[in-house]
Short mmCIF file of C-alpha atoms in Angstrom, two decimals:
data_model
loop_
_atom_site.label_atom_id
_atom_site.label_comp_id
_atom_site.label_asym_id
_atom_site.label_seq_id
_atom_site.Cartn_x
_atom_site.Cartn_y
_atom_site.Cartn_z
CA VAL A 1 11.12 28.26 7.55
CA MET A 2 8.10 29.04 9.84
CA ARG A 3 4.58 28.69 8.77
CA ARG A 4 1.23 28.81 10.31
CA ASN A 5 -1.01 26.65 10.46
CA PRO A 6 -5.26 27.46 10.48
CA PHE A 7 -5.11 26.45 13.89
CA GLY A 8 -2.56 29.31 14.53
CA MET A 9 -0.01 27.38 16.15
CA ASP A 10 3.19 27.73 14.19
CA ILE A 11 4.66 24.33 12.62
CA CYS A 12 8.09 24.78 12.43
CA CYS A 13 10.28 22.41 10.26
CA ARG A 14 11.37 19.98 12.89
CA LYS A 15 14.82 21.74 13.76
CA GLY A 16 16.56 21.07 17.56
CA SER A 17 13.00 18.95 17.92
CA ARG A 18 12.93 15.23 18.46
CA SER A 19 12.62 13.62 15.14
CA PRO A 20 10.17 10.89 14.54
CA LEU A 21 12.28 8.01 14.74
CA GLN A 22 13.87 9.76 18.05
CA GLU A 23 10.39 9.84 19.58
CA LEU A 24 9.26 6.20 18.13
CA TYR A 25 12.60 4.62 19.79
CA ASN A 26 12.48 6.48 22.84
CA PRO A 27 9.35 7.47 23.56
CA THR A 28 8.87 10.73 25.88
CA GLN A 29 4.85 9.99 26.33
CA VAL A 30 3.66 6.22 28.10
CA SER A 31 0.98 6.64 25.88
CA LEU A 32 3.17 6.54 22.68
CA SER A 33 5.59 3.38 24.66
CA ASN A 34 2.66 1.04 24.33
CA THR A 35 2.06 1.74 21.06
CA ALA A 36 5.29 1.04 20.31
CA ILE A 37 5.45 -2.73 21.34
CA LEU A 38 3.09 -3.00 18.96
CA HIS A 39 5.45 -2.04 16.09
CA GLN A 40 8.11 -3.68 17.97
CA ILE A 41 6.39 -7.01 17.00
CA ARG A 42 4.98 -6.10 13.85
CA ARG A 43 8.71 -5.16 12.72
CA ASP A 44 10.26 -9.02 14.12
CA GLN A 45 7.66 -10.45 12.44
CA VAL A 46 8.99 -8.91 8.93
CA THR A 47 12.28 -9.64 9.61
CA ASP A 48 11.39 -12.87 10.78
CA THR A 49 9.50 -13.71 7.47
CA CYS A 50 12.45 -11.95 5.37
CA ARG A 51 14.96 -14.68 6.91
CA ALA A 52 12.74 -17.68 6.46
CA ASN A 53 12.18 -17.04 3.15
CA SER A 54 15.96 -16.27 2.85
CA VAL A 55 15.12 -13.47 0.76
CA SER A 56 17.37 -11.01 2.49
CA SER A 57 20.47 -13.32 2.72
CA ARG A 58 20.33 -14.38 -1.44
CA LYS A 59 22.26 -12.00 -3.39
CA ARG A 60 20.94 -8.88 -1.57
CA ARG A 61 19.70 -7.16 -4.70
CA VAL A 62 20.54 -4.38 -5.39
CA LEU A 63 17.68 -1.48 -5.09
CA THR A 64 17.18 0.39 -8.10
CA PRO A 65 15.26 3.91 -8.50
CA ASN A 66 12.60 2.63 -10.06
CA ASP A 67 11.79 0.43 -6.97
CA LEU A 68 12.08 3.50 -4.78
CA LYS A 69 8.93 5.30 -6.91
CA HIS A 70 6.10 4.63 -4.38
CA LEU A 71 8.14 5.73 -1.26
CA VAL A 72 6.98 9.63 -0.81
CA VAL A 73 9.07 11.63 0.74
CA ASP A 74 8.25 14.53 3.87
CA GLU A 75 11.65 16.35 4.64
CA ASP A 76 9.88 18.72 7.10
CA HIS A 77 8.71 16.06 9.24
CA GLU A 78 11.62 13.33 8.37
CA MET A 79 9.65 10.78 7.21
CA ILE A 80 8.92 8.43 4.19
CA TYR A 81 5.61 6.69 3.60
CA CYS A 82 5.49 3.37 0.99
CA TYR A 83 1.84 3.80 -0.30
CA VAL A 84 0.32 0.64 -0.85
CA PRO A 85 -2.94 1.03 -3.92
CA LYS A 86 -6.50 -0.22 -1.71
CA VAL A 87 -4.99 0.30 1.77
CA ALA A 88 -6.28 4.21 2.14
CA CYS A 89 -3.26 5.21 0.13
CA THR A 90 -5.32 8.15 -1.36
CA ASN A 91 -6.06 9.38 2.18
CA TRP A 92 -2.34 9.05 3.05
CA LYS A 93 -1.56 10.83 0.16
CA ARG A 94 -3.71 14.06 1.43
CA VAL A 95 -2.32 13.75 4.15
CA MET A 96 1.30 13.93 2.94
CA MET A 97 0.17 17.23 0.82
CA VAL A 98 -1.02 18.78 4.51
CA LEU A 99 2.22 17.85 6.07
CA THR A 100 4.78 18.66 2.97
CA GLY A 101 2.40 21.35 1.45
CA ARG A 102 4.44 24.55 3.98
CA GLY A 103 0.92 25.12 4.89
CA LYS A 104 -0.94 25.19 1.36
CA TYR A 105 -3.57 22.67 2.52
CA SER A 106 -5.27 22.29 6.01
CA ASP A 107 -7.79 20.35 5.98
CA PRO A 108 -6.83 16.20 3.34
CA MET A 109 -10.11 15.90 2.93
CA GLU A 110 -10.93 19.55 0.96
CA ILE A 111 -7.78 17.94 -1.46
CA PRO A 112 -9.85 16.23 -4.28
CA ALA A 113 -9.00 12.52 -4.87
CA ASN A 114 -7.81 12.93 -8.05
CA GLU A 115 -5.48 15.79 -7.01
CA ALA A 116 -3.86 13.42 -4.81
CA HIS A 117 -2.64 11.06 -6.90
CA VAL A 118 -1.15 13.64 -9.14
CA SER A 119 2.65 12.75 -8.93
CA SER A 120 4.24 16.21 -9.45
CA ASN A 121 2.13 16.79 -5.73
CA LEU A 122 4.13 14.73 -3.86
CA LYS A 123 8.36 14.19 -4.00
CA THR A 124 9.29 10.68 -4.25
CA LEU A 125 12.27 8.75 -2.96
CA ASN A 126 13.38 8.08 -6.70
CA GLN A 127 13.75 11.94 -7.14
CA TYR A 128 17.05 12.01 -5.38
CA SER A 129 21.30 11.04 -5.59
CA ILE A 130 22.00 7.97 -4.68
CA PRO A 131 23.77 9.31 -1.64
CA GLU A 132 20.82 11.65 -0.23
CA ILE A 133 18.19 8.59 -0.93
CA ASN A 134 20.86 6.46 1.46
CA HIS A 135 20.83 9.22 4.29
CA ARG A 136 17.12 9.34 3.61
CA LEU A 137 16.60 5.47 4.13
CA LYS A 138 18.79 5.76 7.54
CA ASN A 139 17.79 8.89 9.31
CA TYR A 140 13.82 9.34 8.48
CA MET A 141 10.59 7.53 9.88
CA LYS A 142 9.57 5.12 7.21
CA PHE A 143 6.50 3.62 7.34
CA LEU A 144 3.44 1.64 5.03
CA PHE A 145 0.21 0.63 5.57
CA VAL A 146 -1.29 -3.23 4.77
CA ARG A 147 -3.84 -5.16 4.87
CA GLU A 148 -5.39 -8.67 4.23
CA PRO A 149 -3.89 -9.49 0.61
CA PHE A 150 -7.02 -11.07 -0.30
CA GLU A 151 -9.30 -8.40 0.82
CA ARG A 152 -7.51 -5.94 -0.69
CA LEU A 153 -6.84 -8.00 -4.09
CA VAL A 154 -11.01 -7.94 -4.43
CA SER A 155 -11.06 -4.59 -3.38
CA ALA A 156 -8.81 -3.88 -6.08
CA TYR A 157 -10.81 -5.67 -8.70
CA ARG A 158 -14.30 -4.29 -7.70
CA ASN A 159 -12.73 -0.83 -8.19
CA LYS A 160 -11.29 -1.64 -11.64
CA PHE A 161 -13.20 -3.74 -13.35
CA THR A 162 -16.83 -3.50 -11.92
CA GLN A 163 -17.45 0.15 -12.15
CA LYS A 164 -17.87 1.40 -15.10
CA TYR A 165 -15.98 4.60 -15.28
CA ASN A 166 -12.74 2.61 -15.37
CA THR A 167 -12.18 2.54 -18.98
CA SER A 168 -8.84 2.92 -19.02
CA PHE A 169 -8.40 -0.39 -16.91
CA HIS A 170 -11.37 -2.66 -19.19
CA LYS A 171 -8.85 -1.33 -22.16
CA ARG A 172 -5.93 -1.98 -20.89
CA TYR A 173 -6.31 -5.53 -18.39
CA GLY A 174 -9.94 -6.29 -19.40
CA THR A 175 -9.35 -7.21 -23.05
CA LYS A 176 -6.55 -9.35 -22.44
CA ILE A 177 -7.72 -11.06 -19.63
CA VAL A 178 -11.14 -11.49 -21.88
CA ARG A 179 -8.31 -12.51 -24.71
CA ARG A 180 -6.73 -14.82 -22.99
CA GLN A 181 -9.03 -16.52 -20.52
CA ARG A 182 -12.57 -16.76 -22.26
CA LYS A 183 -13.60 -19.16 -24.57
CA ASN A 184 -16.09 -17.93 -27.45
CA ALA A 185 -15.49 -14.17 -26.34
CA THR A 186 -18.41 -11.50 -28.38
CA GLN A 187 -16.65 -9.52 -29.83
CA GLU A 188 -17.32 -6.66 -27.70
CA ALA A 189 -16.16 -8.49 -25.11
CA LEU A 190 -12.77 -8.35 -26.91
CA ARG A 191 -12.78 -5.01 -27.93
CA LYS A 192 -14.47 -2.94 -24.47
CA GLY A 193 -13.16 -5.32 -21.78
CA ASP A 194 -15.45 -4.10 -19.22
CA ASP A 195 -17.71 -7.49 -17.90
CA VAL A 196 -14.12 -9.33 -16.55
CA LYS A 197 -15.72 -12.23 -14.03
CA PHE A 198 -13.32 -12.67 -10.48
CA GLU A 199 -12.92 -15.92 -12.24
CA GLU A 200 -10.84 -14.50 -15.39
CA PHE A 201 -8.99 -11.89 -13.28
CA VAL A 202 -6.96 -14.62 -10.22
CA ALA A 203 -6.92 -17.23 -13.67
CA TYR A 204 -5.12 -14.16 -15.12
CA LEU A 205 -2.80 -13.18 -12.13
CA ILE A 206 -1.90 -17.25 -11.77
CA ASP A 207 -1.21 -17.13 -15.17
CA PRO A 208 3.17 -18.05 -15.46
CA HIS A 209 2.53 -15.73 -18.79
CA THR A 210 1.80 -13.25 -17.04
CA GLN A 211 3.97 -13.04 -14.35
CA ARG A 212 6.52 -13.49 -17.28
CA GLU A 213 5.01 -10.40 -19.52
CA GLU A 214 5.32 -7.58 -17.29
CA PRO A 215 4.97 -6.78 -13.90
CA PHE A 216 2.14 -6.75 -11.84
CA ASN A 217 -0.09 -3.36 -12.00
CA GLU A 218 0.08 -1.98 -8.88
CA HIS A 219 -2.98 -2.56 -7.63
CA TRP A 220 -2.56 -5.95 -7.64
CA GLN A 221 0.80 -6.22 -6.69
CA THR A 222 2.26 -7.32 -3.12
CA VAL A 223 3.01 -5.36 -0.92
CA PHE A 224 6.55 -7.39 -0.92
CA SER A 225 6.66 -6.06 -3.94
CA LEU A 226 5.98 -2.30 -3.86
CA CYS A 227 7.76 -1.60 -0.47
CA HIS A 228 10.12 -4.06 -0.64
CA PRO A 229 10.12 -4.75 3.17
CA CYS A 230 13.16 -7.32 3.15
CA HIS A 231 15.66 -4.63 1.59
CA ILE A 232 14.25 -1.30 3.09
CA HIS A 233 13.92 -1.40 7.02
CA TYR A 234 9.87 -0.09 8.15
CA ASP A 235 9.91 1.51 11.55
CA LEU A 236 6.13 1.70 11.47
CA ILE A 237 3.63 -1.06 9.74
CA GLY A 238 0.19 0.27 9.95
CA LYS A 239 -3.00 -1.91 9.48
CA TYR A 240 -5.81 -1.05 7.43
CA GLU A 241 -7.62 -2.94 10.29
CA THR A 242 -6.55 -0.34 12.74
CA LEU A 243 -6.48 2.27 10.50
CA GLU A 244 -7.21 5.10 12.88
CA GLU A 245 -4.91 4.65 15.27
CA ASP A 246 -1.48 3.51 13.93
CA SER A 247 -2.37 6.01 11.32
CA ASN A 248 -2.78 8.66 13.97
CA TYR A 249 0.21 7.12 16.07
CA ILE A 250 2.29 8.02 13.09
CA LEU A 251 1.26 11.51 12.96
CA GLN A 252 1.33 12.03 17.49
CA LEU A 253 5.73 10.79 16.23
CA ALA A 254 5.48 13.83 13.50
CA GLY A 255 4.59 15.77 16.25
CA VAL A 256 1.28 16.87 14.89
CA GLY A 257 -0.97 14.99 16.22
CA ASN A 258 -2.32 17.99 18.16
CA TYR A 259 -3.90 19.87 15.38
CA LEU A 260 -3.87 17.25 11.94
CA LYS A 261 -6.09 13.92 12.48
CA PHE A 262 -5.98 11.02 9.93
CA PRO A 263 -9.53 11.49 8.22
CA THR A 264 -12.23 8.82 8.85
CA TYR A 265 -15.18 8.45 7.23
CA ALA A 266 -17.17 4.91 7.06
CA LYS A 267 -17.45 3.83 3.12
CA SER A 268 -20.10 1.81 3.04
CA THR A 269 -18.83 0.33 -0.37
CA ARG A 270 -16.06 -1.44 1.53
CA THR A 271 -14.93 -4.86 0.41
CA THR A 272 -15.27 -6.22 3.88
CA ASP A 273 -13.84 -10.54 4.93
CA GLU A 274 -17.79 -11.48 3.93
CA MET A 275 -17.62 -10.13 0.76
CA THR A 276 -14.33 -11.72 -0.25
CA THR A 277 -15.47 -14.80 1.01
CA GLU A 278 -18.30 -14.67 -1.34
CA PHE A 279 -15.96 -13.68 -4.03
CA PHE A 280 -13.19 -16.67 -3.70
CA GLN A 281 -16.56 -19.45 -3.39
CA ASN A 282 -16.42 -20.11 -7.08
CA ILE A 283 -12.74 -20.16 -7.52
CA SER A 284 -11.38 -23.64 -8.08
CA SER A 285 -9.20 -25.02 -4.89
CA GLU A 286 -6.12 -25.64 -7.50
CA HIS A 287 -6.69 -21.84 -8.53
CA GLN A 288 -6.82 -20.63 -4.90
CA THR A 289 -3.84 -22.45 -4.20
CA GLN A 290 -1.71 -21.03 -6.87
CA LEU A 291 -3.35 -17.50 -5.86
CA TYR A 292 -2.52 -17.76 -2.11
CA GLU A 293 1.16 -19.26 -3.16
CA VAL A 294 1.56 -15.86 -5.21
CA TYR A 295 0.47 -13.68 -2.24
CA LYS A 296 2.11 -16.12 -0.03
CA LEU A 297 4.90 -13.87 1.10
CA ASP A 298 2.63 -11.03 2.24
CA PHE A 299 0.29 -13.00 4.57
CA LEU A 300 3.03 -14.27 6.46
CA MET A 301 5.25 -10.79 6.59
CA PHE A 302 2.23 -9.11 7.96
CA ASN A 303 0.53 -11.64 9.65
CA TYR A 304 -2.94 -12.60 8.59
CA SER A 305 -3.72 -15.99 8.63
CA VAL A 306 -4.82 -18.12 5.48
CA PRO A 307 -8.41 -17.56 5.07
CA SER A 308 -11.05 -20.23 6.99
CA TYR A 309 -12.83 -19.66 3.17
CA LEU A 310 -9.44 -21.25 1.21
CA LYS A 311 -9.76 -24.56 0.36
CA LEU A 312 -6.50 -25.23 -0.46
CA GLU A 313 -4.90 -28.02 -2.08
#
């Protein structure tokens, strides 16, 4: 299948050319090999953490199709992307739509954000048969993007609980959080759930009842549970802190770096480290310690140090 891109170059479905996986592990360009070393260090960190926490040796859990619903497949470029909400996943989904759209889209930023989240616009790994899944996990380049866990958590809280338009989240989670965590809640708060405080959100996350009742929502679920890095070997681990470089490196490996760049724009509302520090000021050290335990594997696995603002017990 040949298809034309707007820049007049033919993008071919890679047959005969080197796959991203080959290009990653045996780079033909020097510029690619320096970056390859950095990603090797990141991969080793994940492997070591899985081993140290005996996650992989504990009776190897068989992944179910449900475990694979975050893994987006690009057949043409032989890549699999595990998306993590609040880590540039809207833009990465847009890029995946350009890569898999067979010429339907050329500019990621022309795709409306809500379009990017329509599940039928991208194919996920759980839609394949078991042999097809195994073949792709073995032969395709797999990547994900991570972010400092508490910064990601504050970002999720701000987006889902402080924005008036997120009424579905207020109804589904806000009302539950208020009912459980707020003494003497007003009838209105119990009905609307649109004024959840960060302290209440944290109390809800560390409540054993929450953990038993249902899996965390994907916006605050750990990367460990969303992408299963101890069971799936990721070839590349991109970081939110180096989003542009890591993303364009992946596009280079896929052989599309000449005409497709990762969209960058400075969001003034972005959750920062300073902001995260402020949010944690009202959290008791006991709750901070319990919350750190919930996200500890993400901190260790992706090499994020314990934040200096934490008062751990």
